[in-house]
CSV table of C-alpha atoms in Angstrom, one decimal:
chain,number,residue,atom,x,y,z
A,1,UNK,CA,-23.7,-6.1,27.4
A,2,UNK,CA,-24.7,-7.0,23.9
A,3,UNK,CA,-22.2,-9.4,22.3
A,4,UNK,CA,-19.9,-8.0,19.6
A,5,UNK,CA,-17.6,-9.5,17.0
A,6,UNK,CA,-14.0,-8.6,17.3
A,7,UNK,CA,-12.5,-6.5,14.5
A,8,UNK,CA,-10.9,-8.6,11.8
A,9,UNK,CA,-7.2,-7.8,11.3
A,10,UNK,CA,-6.2,-6.6,7.9
A,11,UNK,CA,-2.7,-8.2,8.2
A,12,UNK,CA,-1.5,-9.8,5.0
A,13,UNK,CA,0.5,-12.5,6.7
A,14,UNK,CA,-1.9,-15.3,5.9
A,15,UNK,CA,-4.1,-16.0,2.9
A,16,UNK,CA,-7.8,-16.0,3.5
A,17,UNK,CA,-10.1,-18.7,2.2
A,18,UNK,CA,-13.5,-18.9,0.6
A,19,UNK,CA,-15.7,-22.0,0.4
A,20,UNK,CA,-15.9,-24.1,-2.7
A,21,UNK,CA,-19.4,-25.4,-3.3
A,22,UNK,CA,-20.1,-28.6,-5.2
A,23,UNK,CA,-23.1,-30.8,-6.0
A,24,UNK,CA,-24.7,-32.8,-3.1
A,25,UNK,CA,-22.5,-30.9,-0.6
A,26,UNK,CA,-23.7,-30.6,3.0
A,27,UNK,CA,-23.6,-26.8,3.7
A,28,UNK,CA,-23.0,-25.8,7.3
A,29,UNK,CA,-23.2,-22.5,9.1
A,30,UNK,CA,-19.4,-22.4,9.1
A,31,UNK,CA,-19.3,-22.5,5.3
A,32,UNK,CA,-21.8,-19.7,4.9
A,33,UNK,CA,-20.1,-17.6,7.5
A,34,UNK,CA,-16.7,-18.1,5.8
A,35,UNK,CA,-18.2,-17.0,2.5
A,36,UNK,CA,-19.3,-13.7,4.1
A,37,UNK,CA,-16.0,-13.2,5.9
A,38,UNK,CA,-14.0,-13.7,2.8
A,39,UNK,CA,-15.6,-10.6,1.1
A,40,UNK,CA,-15.6,-8.6,4.3
A,41,UNK,CA,-11.9,-9.0,4.7
A,42,UNK,CA,-11.2,-8.1,1.1
A,43,UNK,CA,-13.2,-4.9,1.5
A,44,UNK,CA,-11.4,-4.1,4.8
A,45,UNK,CA,-8.0,-4.5,3.3
A,46,UNK,CA,-9.0,-2.4,0.3
A,47,UNK,CA,-10.1,0.4,2.6
A,48,UNK,CA,-7.1,0.1,4.9
A,49,UNK,CA,-4.4,0.1,2.2
A,50,UNK,CA,-5.9,2.3,-0.5
A,51,UNK,CA,-8.0,4.8,1.4
A,52,UNK,CA,-6.6,5.0,4.9
A,53,UNK,CA,-8.7,5.6,7.9
A,54,UNK,CA,-10.4,8.4,9.8
A,55,UNK,CA,-13.4,10.7,9.3
A,56,UNK,CA,-14.5,10.9,5.7
A,57,UNK,CA,-17.3,13.4,6.0
A,58,UNK,CA,-19.6,14.8,8.6
A,59,UNK,CA,-19.4,13.4,12.2
A,60,UNK,CA,-18.7,16.9,13.6
A,61,UNK,CA,-19.4,17.9,17.2
A,62,UNK,CA,-21.8,20.7,18.0
A,63,UNK,CA,-22.7,22.7,21.1
A,64,UNK,CA,-26.1,22.3,22.8
A,65,UNK,CA,-28.0,24.4,25.3
A,66,UNK,CA,-27.8,21.7,28.0
A,67,UNK,CA,-24.9,21.0,30.3
A,68,UNK,CA,-22.6,18.0,29.6
A,69,UNK,CA,-24.4,17.4,26.3
A,70,UNK,CA,-22.9,17.6,22.8
A,71,UNK,CA,-24.4,16.8,19.4
A,72,UNK,CA,-22.7,14.3,17.1
A,73,UNK,CA,-23.7,15.1,13.5
A,74,UNK,CA,-24.4,12.4,10.9
A,75,UNK,CA,-21.3,11.3,9.0
A,76,UNK,CA,-19.2,8.5,7.4
A,77,UNK,CA,-16.1,7.1,9.0
A,78,UNK,CA,-13.5,4.5,8.1
A,79,UNK,CA,-11.9,2.7,11.1
A,80,UNK,CA,-8.3,1.5,11.3
A,81,UNK,CA,-9.4,-2.0,10.6
A,82,UNK,CA,-11.2,-1.0,7.4
A,83,UNK,CA,-14.7,-1.1,8.8
A,84,UNK,CA,-17.4,1.5,7.8
A,85,UNK,CA,-19.2,3.5,10.4
A,86,UNK,CA,-22.4,5.3,9.2
A,87,UNK,CA,-24.0,7.7,11.6
A,88,UNK,CA,-27.4,8.1,9.9
A,89,UNK,CA,-28.9,10.7,12.2
A,90,UNK,CA,-27.6,13.4,14.5
A,91,UNK,CA,-27.5,12.1,18.1
A,92,UNK,CA,-26.8,13.6,21.5
A,93,UNK,CA,-24.1,12.3,23.7
A,94,UNK,CA,-23.8,13.0,27.4
A,95,UNK,CA,-20.1,13.2,28.3
A,96,UNK,CA,-20.8,11.8,31.8
A,97,UNK,CA,-22.1,8.5,30.5
A,98,UNK,CA,-18.6,7.8,29.1
A,99,UNK,CA,-20.0,5.5,26.4
A,100,UNK,CA,-23.0,5.2,24.2
A,101,UNK,CA,-23.8,2.3,21.8
A,102,UNK,CA,-26.1,3.4,19.0
A,103,UNK,CA,-29.0,1.3,17.8
A,104,UNK,CA,-31.2,1.4,14.7
A,105,UNK,CA,-33.7,4.2,14.9
A,106,UNK,CA,-31.6,6.2,17.4
A,107,UNK,CA,-33.6,9.3,18.3
A,108,UNK,CA,-32.1,12.7,17.6
A,109,UNK,CA,-31.4,15.2,20.3
A,110,UNK,CA,-35.0,15.8,21.5
A,111,UNK,CA,-36.0,15.6,25.1
A,112,UNK,CA,-33.0,13.6,26.3
A,113,UNK,CA,-33.0,12.8,30.1
A,114,UNK,CA,-30.5,14.8,32.2
A,115,UNK,CA,-29.1,13.1,35.3
A,116,UNK,CA,-28.0,15.2,38.2
A,117,UNK,CA,-24.8,17.2,37.8
A,118,UNK,CA,-21.8,15.5,39.5
A,119,UNK,CA,-19.1,17.7,41.0
A,120,UNK,CA,-15.9,18.4,39.2
A,121,UNK,CA,-12.6,19.8,40.3
A,122,UNK,CA,-12.2,22.2,37.3
A,123,UNK,CA,-12.3,22.4,33.5
A,124,UNK,CA,-11.6,19.1,31.9
A,125,UNK,CA,-10.6,18.3,28.3
A,126,UNK,CA,-11.6,14.9,27.0
A,127,UNK,CA,-11.5,13.2,23.5
A,128,UNK,CA,-14.8,12.0,22.0
A,129,UNK,CA,-14.1,8.9,19.9
A,130,UNK,CA,-16.0,6.3,18.0
A,131,UNK,CA,-15.4,2.6,17.3
A,132,UNK,CA,-17.1,0.0,15.1
A,133,UNK,CA,-19.2,-2.8,16.7
A,134,UNK,CA,-21.5,-5.5,15.5
A,135,UNK,CA,-24.7,-6.2,17.4
A,136,UNK,CA,-26.7,-9.3,17.4
A,137,UNK,CA,-30.4,-8.9,16.6
A,138,UNK,CA,-33.7,-10.5,15.5
A,139,UNK,CA,-33.8,-13.6,17.7
A,140,UNK,CA,-35.5,-16.7,16.4
A,141,UNK,CA,-36.4,-20.1,17.8
A,142,UNK,CA,-33.9,-22.9,17.2
A,143,UNK,CA,-35.2,-26.4,16.7
A,144,UNK,CA,-34.3,-28.8,19.4
A,145,UNK,CA,-31.4,-31.1,18.6
A,146,UNK,CA,-32.7,-34.0,20.6
A,147,UNK,CA,-36.0,-35.5,21.7
A,148,UNK,CA,-36.3,-33.9,25.1
A,149,UNK,CA,-39.1,-31.8,26.4
A,150,UNK,CA,-37.1,-28.6,27.1
A,151,UNK,CA,-38.1,-25.4,25.5
A,152,UNK,CA,-36.3,-24.5,22.3
A,153,UNK,CA,-33.5,-22.0,22.6
A,154,UNK,CA,-33.3,-18.7,20.7
A,155,UNK,CA,-30.4,-17.6,18.5
A,156,UNK,CA,-29.8,-14.2,17.0
A,157,UNK,CA,-30.4,-14.3,13.2
A,158,UNK,CA,-28.8,-11.0,12.2
A,159,UNK,CA,-25.6,-9.1,12.7
A,160,UNK,CA,-26.1,-5.3,12.7
A,161,UNK,CA,-23.4,-2.8,11.9
A,162,UNK,CA,-23.3,-0.2,14.6
A,163,UNK,CA,-20.9,1.9,16.6
A,164,UNK,CA,-19.9,3.0,20.1
A,165,UNK,CA,-19.1,6.6,21.1
A,166,UNK,CA,-17.0,7.0,24.1
A,167,UNK,CA,-14.9,9.5,26.1
A,168,UNK,CA,-11.2,9.0,26.1
A,169,UNK,CA,-9.1,10.7,28.8
A,170,UNK,CA,-5.9,10.6,26.6
A,171,UNK,CA,-5.3,10.9,22.9
A,172,UNK,CA,-4.4,7.5,21.3
A,173,UNK,CA,-0.9,7.3,19.8
A,174,UNK,CA,-2.4,6.5,16.4
A,175,UNK,CA,-3.6,10.1,16.2
A,176,UNK,CA,-0.3,11.8,17.1
A,177,UNK,CA,2.3,13.0,14.7
A,178,UNK,CA,2.1,15.1,11.6
A,179,UNK,CA,-0.2,14.1,8.7
A,180,UNK,CA,0.9,13.5,5.2
A,181,UNK,CA,-1.3,15.8,3.0
A,182,UNK,CA,-0.2,14.6,-0.5
A,183,UNK,CA,0.7,11.2,-2.0
A,184,UNK,CA,4.3,10.1,-2.3
A,185,UNK,CA,5.2,10.3,-6.0
A,186,UNK,CA,9.0,9.8,-5.8
A,187,UNK,CA,11.7,8.0,-3.8
A,188,UNK,CA,11.9,4.4,-2.9
A,189,UNK,CA,8.9,2.1,-3.0
A,190,UNK,CA,6.7,2.8,0.1
A,191,UNK,CA,6.2,0.2,2.8
A,192,UNK,CA,2.7,-1.0,3.6
A,193,UNK,CA,0.9,1.1,6.2
A,194,UNK,CA,1.0,-0.4,9.7
A,195,UNK,CA,-1.9,-2.3,11.1
A,196,UNK,CA,-3.5,-0.2,13.9
A,197,UNK,CA,-4.8,-2.4,16.7
A,198,UNK,CA,-6.4,0.6,18.5
A,199,UNK,CA,-10.0,0.7,17.2
A,200,UNK,CA,-10.8,4.3,18.0
A,201,UNK,CA,-11.3,7.2,15.6
A,202,UNK,CA,-11.3,10.5,17.5
A,203,UNK,CA,-14.0,13.0,16.5
A,204,UNK,CA,-12.7,15.9,18.5
A,205,UNK,CA,-11.4,17.3,21.8
A,206,UNK,CA,-14.1,18.8,24.1
A,207,UNK,CA,-13.4,21.1,27.1
A,208,UNK,CA,-16.0,21.0,29.8
A,209,UNK,CA,-16.3,23.5,32.7
A,210,UNK,CA,-17.2,22.6,36.3
A,211,UNK,CA,-20.9,23.3,35.7
A,212,UNK,CA,-21.0,21.1,32.6
A,213,UNK,CA,-20.8,23.9,30.1
A,214,UNK,CA,-19.0,22.8,26.9
A,215,UNK,CA,-16.7,25.8,26.4
A,216,UNK,CA,-14.5,24.6,23.5
A,217,UNK,CA,-14.5,22.0,20.7
A,218,UNK,CA,-11.2,21.4,18.8
A,219,UNK,CA,-10.4,19.3,15.8
A,220,UNK,CA,-7.0,20.5,14.7
A,221,UNK,CA,-4.9,18.7,17.4
A,222,UNK,CA,-6.6,15.3,17.3
A,223,UNK,CA,-8.9,14.6,14.4
A,224,UNK,CA,-7.8,12.4,11.5
A,225,UNK,CA,-9.6,13.4,8.3
A,226,UNK,CA,-9.5,11.2,5.2
A,227,UNK,CA,-9.4,12.7,1.7
A,228,UNK,CA,-12.5,12.1,-0.3
A,229,UNK,CA,-13.1,12.7,-4.0
A,230,UNK,CA,-16.9,12.6,-3.6
A,231,UNK,CA,-17.3,16.4,-4.0
A,232,UNK,CA,-15.1,16.5,-7.1
A,233,UNK,CA,-16.7,16.6,-10.5
A,234,UNK,CA,-16.3,18.5,-13.8
A,235,UNK,CA,-18.2,19.6,-16.9
A,236,UNK,CA,-16.8,18.3,-20.3
A,237,UNK,CA,-16.3,20.6,-23.2
A,238,UNK,CA,-18.7,20.5,-26.1
A,239,UNK,CA,-17.5,19.0,-29.4
A,240,UNK,CA,-16.7,21.4,-32.2
A,241,UNK,CA,-19.5,22.3,-34.6
A,242,UNK,CA,-19.8,20.0,-37.6
A,243,UNK,CA,-18.1,21.9,-40.5
A,244,UNK,CA,-20.3,20.2,-43.0
A,245,UNK,CA,-23.5,21.4,-41.2
A,246,UNK,CA,-24.9,17.8,-41.0
A,247,UNK,CA,-25.8,16.0,-37.8
């Protein structure tokens, strides 16, 4: 399996550090990584505490003409840890595979291979969920540290933001309960939202028949939708005509 970085907690129990650079300093990989992680953690905390988490837009589930297969539409998602998930293209997901890790250039739903149908005892309802992962990529040769004759090793030179879509048999506790549909504007000062350790964002519940036919897709009982102001805009009023008739 491709290595992944763990999600960074957005707890505010400890202060985060950033490197201080000075003339003639010897810069190491740890210094440069710390510089990146400082700003990543600030963005994650901002998203977690000010915007919440869940599906922002898109990422809907659609029926297909093939058994066991659903289409996941392009969309934008914020995870409980404050990470962004961007689904650039519609992709197909076979429920029997249980998990699918997306890669750059993921093909849409054309000509996907269909494995043989496995038997089932009856209609099954599962939850299709998504989580954020980081994938290593673009390997490069690393110069040998010593003077031996061994071949140089390779190291991945890039981290790629990606995601994993999986089937969950039960709904995570983080998606249960009643949503709050308006901000709190009165009463005592609110407490900080809890840190969610479960990384999943549920996209919907899917009911599959014995023959693999997807008979129902439900959002209302399991999907967590985040409020976005992106569609909101307005037209300003024009200024009153100049009474003097001059520009």
